[in-house]
Amino acid sequence: MIRLIYSLGCMLVTTLASINSIAQTKKDNIHTNNLKELTTLLEASAPKDSLAGIYLTKMINLSEKEENYDLMADLAIQFFHHPSPSIQTPELKKQILKRAITHELDVSDSKNRGTLHLKLAGTYFNIEQFDSAIVEYGKAIDRFEKKDSILIADSYFFRGQARDYKGDLLGGMQDYQTARDIYQALADGEYVNYVDGGMAILFSKFAIYNEAEKIRSSLISTYRKSKNTFNVAIQLYNQSEDFGKQGRFEDQLDYLVKADSLTPFDPQDYYTESMIKLSLSNYFGEHGNLTKQKEYFAQAQAMISYVPEVATTSPVYLNAKAQLEYSKGNVLAANKLVLESLKAAKESKNMDHLIKAYRLLGETYQDLGQSGKAYEIREELTRYTDSIFAANQATTFSYYQTLYETERKEREILTKTQEIESINQGNRAKLRIIAVIVFVLIISAVLIFLWKNLQHEKKKKQMQSRFSQELLKNQEAERVRISKDLHDGLGQSLLLIKNKVALSKDNTTGELLDTAISELRSIARSLHPMQLEKLGLSKAAEHLLDQIDRETEIFVSSEIEELKGVLKKEEELQLYRILQESINNVLKHSEASALRVLFKKIEKGVELKIEDNGKGFDFSEKLNDFQSLGLKTLKERIASMQGSMKVTSEKGTGTSLSFIVYV
């Protein structure tokens, strides 16, 4: 049976003597201890050059010596795949991978950690050490992380194949199903089909032919839709083998002829095509049609030169050749060939090929007059088929028992569900009435709650507004008091001290007092702007901007209209404070080089706009963070006048603040 299996094959092994000869020829290159130079040499070498394998081995040794374990893991994985004939022995691959695995805790990438075990498992698989392969596939699954899901699926798939070879139907089926689920989640339809093909082979191996046929019928339909003739032929061929084991010989021939009609493949696959021809030859040999038997064997023979290993290792070829000789009456030649076929079948552990070889060998011994040997072979065949039958019977029973238990539980769940549904139907009418009543009550309660909550929020906002207004009035009153106390009290005292110092002609102290008096007056003006009372809002704003222009490096421009009599005194004071605080924010935070202020009448009232070319900020990120932006007080002041505030800013484009007081 043709299988899609995890196998990279083995190439010819170059002897140590030839390696030493090459190494001696180019010793200057091989003896370098520089990873960079070795990388250059490896890249310059042909992949199938023996020297390339030596360079790669040297790089692995150096990376381990330099404790560069990430590189070592990567190189060990390359080593597994590399086609250089000097490194093709399975034992050498095992040694390199095991060495890299001893440092896996120092490998940072989970993909490489898992792949080291995956490749080691593949090495065991190729030499048919399936127990060790199963263990390593499990370790690979444990090392991979969620991001390595495709490799996790591969590990389950390959472990399922190893369990298949071990005869573990349920374990193999479980791994296949897990792999299939992951491939399906990744939308990898190609590998979903591969897994289905593996499941079909596993079912047929344990004589669960109906399940295998269902899967293959589905695969044949899928592959035909995608016009994948090669995989259609593979499934037809495998199904024909099952028909032969069931004694459905007409179906067997029909499927073999259909598979053969799809050849030659594009690109041509001589191995698969020759297997189909040989199976047809065997079929006609077993059914007494020597002409057809010779015809198909000759067609297969013509392809063997392209796949020479078939002639020496394939039980299918050796059995077909023996069958042909037997059909022609060359019993002795057939006997020798069938002994070779039996040996190859034992090595491949394929029960179908073993049974065919045993049967033909028994017939040849009988025809040669060696009844004793014929009897021994038939006894050996009986024991073998009985053991297979017992194993298949036990495994098949276990499978169907599991299937039965699953179906029984599903039936129980369905019965309980129907009972619950019946009860639910009886209660639905009552529940509808109760639900309507509850719904009406809930809606009523929600509406009442929302109405009360709305009233509460309105009162809360009114109280907050009154509180903010009273707080601002109290702040202004307190500022006026402090300003007068500073000016009339501390200011007068400092003037008296200054006069006495002047009499003592202490110029240094006098200058310090002048500075202190100047700062005191500035603080007093800031606390209570006398200019606002004397000159009005427009002139006070101009005076403030002139002061900023003189005392800072910021370029200040303004457009200020005369607003005398437009606003109330309290509103003028609040707008002036807004202007002060806005300018203070610009000076402290914006890093601006220019400032522009507009004060004008509009149809609805008065608008104050402050613009700068500073660094700006992302206002959407700071919408609720008024405290950190210094905007909270501005918001409260404009709200106390039932005005509106608009902030426009982006990072790197400056900031614009607009305040409107409605009249």
XYZ file of C-alpha atoms in Angstrom:
663
model
C 0.000 0.000 0.000
C 1.347 3.406 -0.970
C 1.559 5.750 2.045
C 2.348 9.425 2.593
C 4.753 9.057 5.512
C 7.276 11.174 7.309
C 10.545 10.039 5.769
C 13.453 11.837 4.206
C 15.152 8.711 2.869
C 18.809 7.794 3.142
C 21.562 8.604 0.663
C 24.825 6.767 0.051
C 27.241 7.024 3.001
C 30.699 8.338 2.281
C 33.361 6.312 4.078
C 35.666 7.843 6.643
C 38.577 7.178 4.326
C 37.088 9.374 1.566
C 36.266 12.114 4.091
C 39.842 12.077 5.349
C 41.089 12.250 1.771
C 38.984 15.338 1.009
C 39.976 16.909 4.323
C 43.659 16.380 3.538
C 43.203 17.990 0.096
C 41.624 21.165 1.490
C 43.036 21.185 5.010
C 43.491 24.966 5.141
C 39.734 25.467 4.746
C 38.663 22.684 7.095
C 40.992 23.634 9.926
C 39.721 27.200 10.191
C 38.232 28.030 13.581
C 36.213 31.019 12.407
C 32.443 30.587 12.139
C 32.142 33.422 9.638
C 34.737 31.840 7.322
C 33.081 28.420 7.642
C 29.695 29.949 6.800
C 31.201 31.467 3.647
C 32.783 28.133 2.702
C 29.495 26.267 3.320
C 27.516 28.712 1.189
C 30.077 28.411 -1.606
C 29.931 24.584 -1.565
C 27.500 22.525 -3.608
C 24.879 20.954 -1.250
C 25.745 17.420 -2.416
C 29.481 17.995 -1.967
C 30.949 15.837 0.830
C 32.989 18.821 1.968
C 29.796 20.773 2.725
C 28.912 18.227 5.401
C 32.362 18.597 6.970
C 32.007 22.398 7.105
C 28.574 22.063 8.720
C 29.865 19.597 11.326
C 32.773 21.938 12.131
C 30.337 24.868 12.560
C 28.217 22.837 14.986
C 31.309 21.979 17.059
C 32.461 25.620 17.129
C 29.031 27.001 18.055
C 28.892 24.530 20.965
C 32.411 25.498 22.066
C 31.477 29.200 21.944
C 28.221 28.432 23.826
C 26.151 29.897 20.989
C 23.376 27.358 21.507
C 20.747 29.132 19.403
C 23.073 28.846 16.408
C 23.951 25.264 17.319
C 20.253 24.288 17.364
C 19.675 25.934 13.994
C 22.716 24.189 12.473
C 21.700 20.796 13.932
C 18.301 21.138 12.240
C 20.064 22.016 8.963
C 22.294 18.971 9.495
C 19.241 16.679 9.581
C 18.061 17.912 6.156
C 21.425 18.504 4.462
C 22.033 16.323 1.362
C 25.836 16.110 1.713
C 26.766 12.398 1.418
C 29.340 12.702 4.210
C 26.629 13.168 6.866
C 23.858 10.816 5.788
C 24.230 8.077 8.429
C 21.222 7.963 10.811
C 23.567 7.373 13.754
C 25.491 10.579 12.997
C 22.262 12.556 12.743
C 21.104 11.132 16.083
C 24.392 12.100 17.764
C 24.284 15.695 16.490
C 20.622 16.192 17.443
C 21.138 14.658 20.907
C 24.142 16.946 21.524
C 22.075 19.994 20.613
C 19.204 18.786 22.829
C 21.522 18.653 25.883
C 21.660 22.475 25.608
C 17.963 23.015 24.844
C 17.349 25.016 28.054
C 19.694 27.663 26.631
C 17.886 27.793 23.263
C 15.657 30.876 23.252
C 13.281 29.988 20.399
C 10.536 27.446 21.218
C 10.342 26.559 17.522
C 13.969 25.361 17.511
C 13.600 23.555 20.867
C 10.641 21.566 19.583
C 12.099 21.004 16.111
C 15.226 19.365 17.589
C 13.019 16.674 19.147
C 10.847 16.499 16.027
C 13.872 15.749 13.831
C 15.286 13.255 16.337
C 11.910 11.501 16.269
C 12.108 11.456 12.470
C 15.524 9.806 12.657
C 14.143 7.073 14.933
C 11.124 6.691 12.633
C 13.310 6.184 9.564
C 15.210 3.327 11.239
C 11.893 1.855 12.520
C 12.590 2.489 16.223
C 8.965 3.513 16.692
C 8.890 3.492 20.519
C 11.696 6.061 20.663
C 10.077 8.057 17.852
C 6.774 8.229 19.771
C 8.573 9.510 22.899
C 10.435 12.224 20.949
C 7.291 13.361 19.109
C 5.673 13.801 22.535
C 8.620 15.877 23.755
C 8.405 18.026 20.615
C 4.724 18.723 21.344
C 5.626 19.782 24.911
C 8.408 22.155 23.723
C 6.417 23.976 21.053
C 4.343 27.000 22.044
C 0.958 28.168 20.789
C 2.571 30.212 17.996
C 4.125 26.980 16.636
C 0.702 25.374 16.018
C 1.540 24.047 12.532
C 4.545 22.187 13.962
C 2.421 20.862 16.838
C -0.017 19.487 14.250
C 2.885 17.885 12.334
C 4.131 16.249 15.543
C 0.707 14.732 16.275
C 0.405 13.576 12.649
C 3.806 11.879 12.597
C 3.279 10.357 16.053
C -0.015 8.951 14.770
C 1.904 7.267 11.936
C 4.440 5.830 14.403
C 1.605 4.478 16.558
C 0.030 3.091 13.391
C 3.206 1.082 12.715
C 3.200 -0.074 16.352
C -0.341 -1.381 15.968
C -1.868 1.148 18.386
C -5.160 1.838 16.603
C -6.804 4.016 19.252
C -3.650 6.002 20.085
C -2.893 6.561 16.405
C -6.489 7.560 15.687
C -6.473 10.025 18.585
C -3.262 11.669 17.325
C -4.597 11.807 13.764
C -7.799 13.478 14.971
C -5.882 16.050 17.049
C -3.634 16.855 14.082
C -6.673 17.122 11.808
C -8.424 19.571 14.165
C -5.356 21.846 14.245
C -4.852 21.714 10.459
C -8.539 22.487 9.990
C -8.331 25.460 12.374
C -5.361 26.723 10.341
C -7.355 26.246 7.101
C -4.662 23.856 5.827
C -6.880 21.695 3.602
C -3.939 19.845 2.041
C -2.791 18.392 5.369
C -6.356 17.717 6.492
C -6.564 15.409 3.463
C -3.196 13.821 4.311
C -4.434 13.024 7.817
C -7.667 11.581 6.435
C -5.582 9.354 4.160
C -3.563 8.166 7.168
C -6.766 7.435 9.095
C -8.103 5.382 6.193
C -4.879 3.312 6.106
C -5.108 2.775 9.868
C -8.735 1.594 9.605
C -7.949 -0.826 6.778
C -4.931 -2.196 8.664
C -7.285 -3.358 11.406
C -9.919 -4.611 8.944
C -12.353 -1.761 9.613
C -12.911 -1.559 5.870
C -16.227 0.301 5.830
C -14.759 3.316 7.654
C -11.685 3.311 5.402
C -13.854 3.196 2.267
C -15.988 6.146 3.454
C -12.897 8.291 3.999
C -11.334 7.335 0.655
C -14.550 8.003 -1.270
C -14.615 11.495 0.203
C -10.919 12.045 -0.608
C -11.336 10.831 -4.188
C -14.207 13.279 -4.678
C -12.173 16.134 -3.136
C -9.068 15.422 -5.229
C -11.113 15.086 -8.413
C -12.661 18.518 -7.842
C -9.185 20.022 -7.465
C -7.955 17.993 -10.510
C -5.213 16.382 -8.414
C -4.916 13.192 -10.463
C -1.884 11.888 -8.551
C -3.709 11.795 -5.200
C -6.857 10.414 -6.854
C -4.719 7.527 -8.146
C -3.143 6.984 -4.695
C -6.586 6.649 -3.060
C -7.868 4.379 -5.855
C -4.791 2.170 -5.476
C -5.098 1.929 -1.674
C -8.813 1.149 -1.911
C -8.146 -1.572 -4.506
C -5.816 -3.241 -1.981
C -8.664 -3.268 0.572
C -11.073 -4.735 -1.992
C -8.551 -7.536 -2.642
C -8.342 -8.335 1.098
C -12.162 -8.506 1.247
C -12.396 -10.813 -1.805
C -14.149 -8.116 -3.873
C -11.996 -8.869 -6.913
C -14.137 -7.116 -9.530
C -14.001 -3.882 -7.510
C -10.272 -4.405 -6.995
C -9.649 -4.637 -10.761
C -11.974 -1.691 -11.470
C -10.085 0.611 -9.080
C -6.661 -0.539 -10.311
C -7.630 0.121 -13.935
C -8.979 3.572 -12.972
C -5.723 4.377 -11.140
C -3.683 3.181 -14.137
C -5.773 5.305 -16.519
C -4.522 8.430 -14.730
C -0.874 7.632 -15.524
C 1.595 8.981 -16.501
C 1.486 11.687 -13.850
C 2.700 15.232 -14.361
C 5.419 15.350 -13.174
C 6.011 11.650 -13.714
C 6.369 9.519 -10.589
C 8.029 6.266 -11.672
C 7.780 4.647 -8.225
C 4.011 5.063 -7.863
C 3.331 4.275 -11.498
C 5.423 1.092 -11.292
C 3.559 0.000 -8.110
C 0.213 0.304 -9.940
C 1.522 -1.707 -12.915
C 2.961 -4.399 -10.614
C -0.331 -4.702 -8.712
C -2.160 -5.187 -12.004
C 0.422 -7.807 -13.013
C -0.087 -9.644 -9.715
C -3.870 -9.462 -10.068
C -3.864 -11.042 -13.536
C -1.272 -13.622 -12.396
C -3.478 -14.654 -9.471
C -6.500 -14.858 -11.813
C -4.827 -16.890 -14.599
C -4.398 -14.243 -17.323
C -0.730 -14.693 -18.289
C -0.904 -12.316 -21.289
C -2.086 -9.366 -19.201
C 0.300 -10.367 -16.417
C 3.298 -10.182 -18.780
C 2.071 -6.931 -20.356
C 1.811 -5.020 -17.066
C 5.007 -6.491 -15.639
C 6.896 -5.367 -18.780
C 5.490 -1.837 -18.386
C 6.631 -1.777 -14.754
C 10.015 -3.238 -15.649
C 10.600 -0.345 -18.072
C 10.260 2.101 -15.173
C 12.522 0.259 -12.714
C 15.685 1.831 -14.164
C 14.418 5.196 -12.842
C 13.867 3.739 -9.356
C 16.478 0.945 -9.149
C 15.985 0.390 -5.406
C 12.578 -1.140 -6.165
C 14.230 -4.138 -7.828
C 16.077 -5.090 -4.642
C 13.960 -3.835 -1.752
C 10.301 -3.747 -2.837
C 8.282 -6.854 -1.854
C 5.703 -5.790 -4.461
C 8.229 -6.028 -7.320
C 9.854 -9.247 -6.068
C 6.484 -10.890 -5.522
C 5.243 -9.806 -8.970
C 8.397 -11.189 -10.592
C 8.062 -14.461 -8.657
C 4.374 -14.667 -9.584
C 5.233 -14.191 -13.270
C 7.858 -16.937 -13.174
C 5.388 -19.226 -11.419
C 2.711 -18.494 -14.037
C 5.237 -19.345 -16.777
C 6.017 -22.656 -15.061
C 9.499 -21.689 -13.791
C 8.779 -22.958 -10.282
C 12.388 -23.060 -9.047
C 13.078 -19.473 -10.181
C 9.778 -18.446 -8.626
C 10.782 -20.133 -5.367
C 14.081 -18.233 -5.171
C 12.388 -14.925 -5.944
C 9.604 -15.450 -3.438
C 12.185 -16.154 -0.712
C 13.691 -12.735 -1.489
C 10.189 -11.244 -1.455
C 9.499 -12.813 1.964
C 12.739 -11.370 3.343
C 11.894 -7.899 2.030
C 8.328 -8.173 3.382
C 9.639 -9.092 6.847
C 11.952 -6.085 6.781
C 9.116 -3.766 5.745
C 6.755 -5.421 8.291
C 3.911 -5.196 5.783
C 1.417 -7.934 6.622
C -0.205 -7.936 3.158
C 3.135 -8.571 1.449
C 4.038 -11.206 4.047
C 0.795 -13.131 3.503
C 1.217 -13.054 -0.293
C 4.828 -14.227 -0.010
C 3.924 -17.067 2.399
C 1.136 -18.295 0.108
C 3.239 -18.273 -3.054
C 6.206 -19.840 -1.242
C 4.010 -22.682 0.013
C 2.727 -23.299 -3.523
C 6.243 -23.361 -5.011
C 7.492 -25.807 -2.363
C 4.476 -28.033 -3.013
C 5.090 -27.983 -6.792
C 8.783 -28.721 -6.222
C 7.791 -31.821 -4.284
C 9.032 -30.446 -0.953
C 5.840 -31.218 0.953
C 7.539 -30.886 4.359
C 8.662 -27.353 3.677
C 5.309 -26.534 2.102
C 3.588 -27.745 5.290
C 5.945 -25.697 7.506
C 5.299 -22.559 5.474
C 1.537 -23.094 5.594
C 1.714 -23.646 9.366
C 3.765 -20.464 9.732
C 1.231 -18.615 7.571
C -1.645 -19.936 9.685
C 0.037 -18.847 12.920
C 0.764 -15.429 11.434
C -2.768 -14.863 10.100
C -4.270 -16.153 13.357
C -2.141 -13.699 15.357
C -3.176 -10.892 13.022
C -6.820 -11.942 13.279
C -6.630 -12.028 17.091
C -4.892 -8.669 17.258
C -7.300 -7.134 14.740
C -10.272 -8.648 16.502
C -9.182 -7.242 19.882
C -8.309 -3.849 18.458
C -11.448 -3.657 16.323
C -13.560 -4.688 19.302
C -11.910 -1.956 21.378
C -12.569 0.583 18.634
C -16.227 -0.342 18.204
C -16.698 -0.553 21.967
C -15.381 3.009 22.269
C -17.602 4.032 19.355
C -20.587 2.295 20.985
C -19.946 3.977 24.356
C -19.723 7.352 22.653
C -22.969 6.763 20.733
C -24.701 5.442 23.886
C -23.751 8.582 25.808
C -24.916 10.724 22.909
C -28.252 8.862 22.900
C -28.613 9.386 26.649
C -27.881 13.075 26.253
C -30.422 13.265 23.407
C -33.083 11.499 25.534
C -32.488 13.829 28.482
C -32.575 16.809 26.159
C -35.939 15.694 24.746
C -37.348 15.244 28.261
C -36.157 18.698 29.263
C -37.624 20.143 26.059
C -40.975 18.499 26.817
C -41.004 20.027 30.313
C -39.956 23.374 28.918
C -42.824 23.382 26.415
C -45.303 22.921 29.269
C -43.826 25.823 31.190
C -43.291 28.238 28.305
C -46.857 29.653 28.358
C -46.631 30.406 32.086
C -43.163 31.790 31.677
C -44.338 34.108 28.889
C -47.051 35.598 31.127
C -44.649 35.968 34.040
C -42.029 37.426 31.731
C -44.482 40.040 30.391
C -45.493 41.069 33.926
C -41.875 41.192 35.091
C -40.906 43.110 31.969
C -43.612 45.732 32.566
C -42.589 46.065 36.214
C -38.912 46.336 35.304
C -39.586 48.944 32.609
C -41.726 50.940 35.034
C -39.099 50.701 37.752
C -36.346 51.664 35.316
C -38.324 54.673 34.036
C -39.033 55.848 37.587
C -35.413 55.324 38.536
C -34.181 57.195 35.466
C -36.586 60.087 36.104
C -35.508 60.383 39.726
C -31.889 60.016 38.762
C -32.297 62.756 36.142
C -33.853 65.066 38.710
C -31.096 64.239 41.149
C -28.398 64.928 38.551
C -30.021 68.271 37.687
C -30.034 69.273 41.337
C -26.504 68.018 41.757
C -25.287 70.087 38.777
C -27.117 73.163 40.055
C -25.546 72.729 43.485
C -22.118 72.195 41.931
C -22.561 75.294 39.800
C -23.647 77.405 42.795
C -20.797 75.984 44.857
C -18.248 76.793 42.118
C -19.622 80.328 41.783
C -19.547 80.925 45.532
C -16.064 79.424 45.738
C -14.779 81.716 42.994
C -16.412 84.761 44.636
C -14.835 83.841 47.960
C -11.470 83.312 46.262
C -11.673 86.752 44.667
C -12.712 88.367 47.952
C -9.848 86.644 49.716
C -7.432 87.768 47.005
C -8.619 91.378 47.370
C -8.139 91.220 51.132
C -4.650 89.683 50.816
C -3.729 92.211 48.128
C -4.766 95.159 50.327
C -3.016 93.675 53.351
C 0.180 93.264 51.340
C -0.067 96.734 49.794
C -1.218 98.675 52.870
C 0.564 96.663 55.525
C 3.715 94.919 54.375
C 4.191 97.364 51.483
C 4.112 100.417 53.773
C 6.471 98.753 56.211
C 8.953 98.019 53.446
C 8.769 101.676 52.275
C 9.558 102.905 55.773
C 12.487 100.493 55.984
C 13.669 101.695 52.586
C 13.604 105.334 53.728
C 15.651 104.553 56.819
C 18.130 102.563 54.759
C 18.384 105.499 52.339
C 19.328 107.758 55.253
C 22.088 105.344 56.200
C 23.240 105.354 52.543
C 23.352 101.530 52.349
C 22.837 101.211 48.566
C 23.014 97.395 48.409
C 20.266 96.932 50.974
C 18.277 99.639 49.267
C 18.419 97.793 45.940
C 17.282 94.585 47.613
C 14.359 96.447 49.160
C 13.459 97.955 45.789
C 13.362 94.432 44.304
C 11.242 93.144 47.195
C 8.814 96.070 46.908
C 8.560 95.513 43.129
C 7.827 91.811 43.608
C 5.317 92.611 46.339
C 3.456 95.023 44.080
C 3.485 92.407 41.263
C 1.967 89.824 43.625
C -0.618 92.330 44.811
C -1.569 93.209 41.229
C -1.819 89.514 40.379
C -4.065 88.879 43.353
C -6.278 91.871 42.576
C -5.852 93.546 39.166
C -6.220 97.279 39.875
C -6.031 97.968 36.106
C -9.303 96.064 35.627
C -11.123 98.404 38.004
C -9.447 101.559 36.684
C -9.169 100.857 32.936
C -11.741 98.182 32.134
C -11.388 94.664 30.690
C -9.915 95.560 27.260
C -7.205 97.911 28.592
C -6.350 95.543 31.451
C -5.901 92.713 28.942
C -3.646 94.886 26.740
C -1.610 95.893 29.791
C -1.186 92.211 30.790
C -0.072 91.244 27.279
C 2.405 94.163 27.123
C 3.903 92.921 30.378
C 4.247 89.363 28.977
C 5.833 90.748 25.802
C 8.374 92.755 27.835
C 9.268 90.145 30.402
C 9.425 86.982 28.203
C 10.907 85.949 24.873
C 7.487 85.017 23.474
C 6.244 87.080 20.537
C 2.815 88.423 21.565
C 0.125 89.694 19.175
C -3.464 90.677 19.950
C -6.764 91.900 18.533
C -8.765 93.386 21.416
C -12.011 95.284 20.911
C -13.414 97.775 23.415
C -15.820 95.850 25.643
C -16.753 98.528 28.157
C -20.290 98.054 29.449
C -20.868 94.783 27.595
C -20.306 92.468 30.563
C -21.006 92.632 34.273
C -18.121 93.402 36.635
C -18.076 89.808 37.922
C -17.977 88.461 34.344
C -15.160 90.854 33.400
C -13.177 89.668 36.414
C -13.736 85.983 35.549
C -12.731 86.516 31.915
C -9.619 88.372 33.026
C -8.745 85.507 35.365
C -9.311 83.040 32.486
C -6.925 85.088 30.346
C -4.324 85.121 33.136
C -4.529 81.388 33.781
C -4.511 80.524 30.072
C -1.367 82.609 29.504
C 0.188 81.024 32.597
C -0.454 77.555 31.094
C 1.211 78.648 27.841
C 4.282 79.906 29.700
C 4.575 76.787 31.869
C 3.726 73.959 29.465
C 3.558 74.841 25.767
C 7.218 75.706 24.926
C 5.678 78.224 22.467
C 7.540 81.031 20.695
C 4.419 83.005 19.760
C 1.119 83.873 21.458
C -2.019 85.437 19.968
C -5.036 86.778 21.899
C -8.393 87.822 20.401
C -11.037 89.652 22.455
C -14.125 90.529 20.437
C -17.858 90.952 20.445
C -19.870 88.307 18.651
C -23.579 88.007 17.915
C -24.210 85.912 21.007
C -21.893 87.707 23.420
C -18.142 88.030 23.929
C -15.436 85.629 22.728
C -11.935 85.274 24.157
C -9.476 83.186 22.113
C -5.890 82.327 23.139
C -3.682 80.590 20.522
C -0.038 79.439 20.681
C 2.389 77.605 18.400
C 3.702 75.317 21.128
C 4.084 71.525 21.321
C 0.370 70.910 21.820
C -1.125 67.667 23.139
C -3.548 64.883 22.189
C -6.708 66.183 23.788
C -8.647 62.959 23.069
C -6.264 61.090 25.395
C -6.625 63.714 28.133
C -10.347 64.440 27.806
C -11.134 63.693 31.440
C -7.749 64.638 32.857
C -8.467 68.336 33.448
C -6.462 68.376 36.654
C -3.158 67.486 34.956
C -3.821 69.838 32.042
C -4.543 72.911 34.209
C -7.962 73.211 32.566
C -10.148 72.377 35.523
C -10.292 75.925 36.917
C -10.882 77.362 33.445
C -13.792 75.007 32.988
C -15.279 75.968 36.373
C -14.871 79.711 35.746
C -16.581 79.653 32.335
C -19.292 77.347 33.716
C -20.001 79.849 36.510
C -21.004 82.326 33.778
C -23.034 79.716 31.805
C -20.488 80.162 29.047
C -18.810 77.635 26.771
C -15.220 76.463 26.410
C -13.578 74.808 23.399
C -10.084 73.271 23.312
C -8.371 72.466 19.995
C -4.937 70.857 20.081
C -2.762 68.231 18.363
C 0.753 67.151 19.131
C 3.239 69.433 17.370
C 0.629 71.890 16.039
C -0.034 74.190 19.014
C -3.147 74.827 21.084
C -6.244 77.018 20.734
C -8.540 77.892 23.672
C -11.882 79.580 22.948
C -14.228 80.971 25.626
C -17.667 82.478 24.948
C -19.719 84.423 27.489
C -23.323 84.799 26.379
C -25.152 88.116 26.976
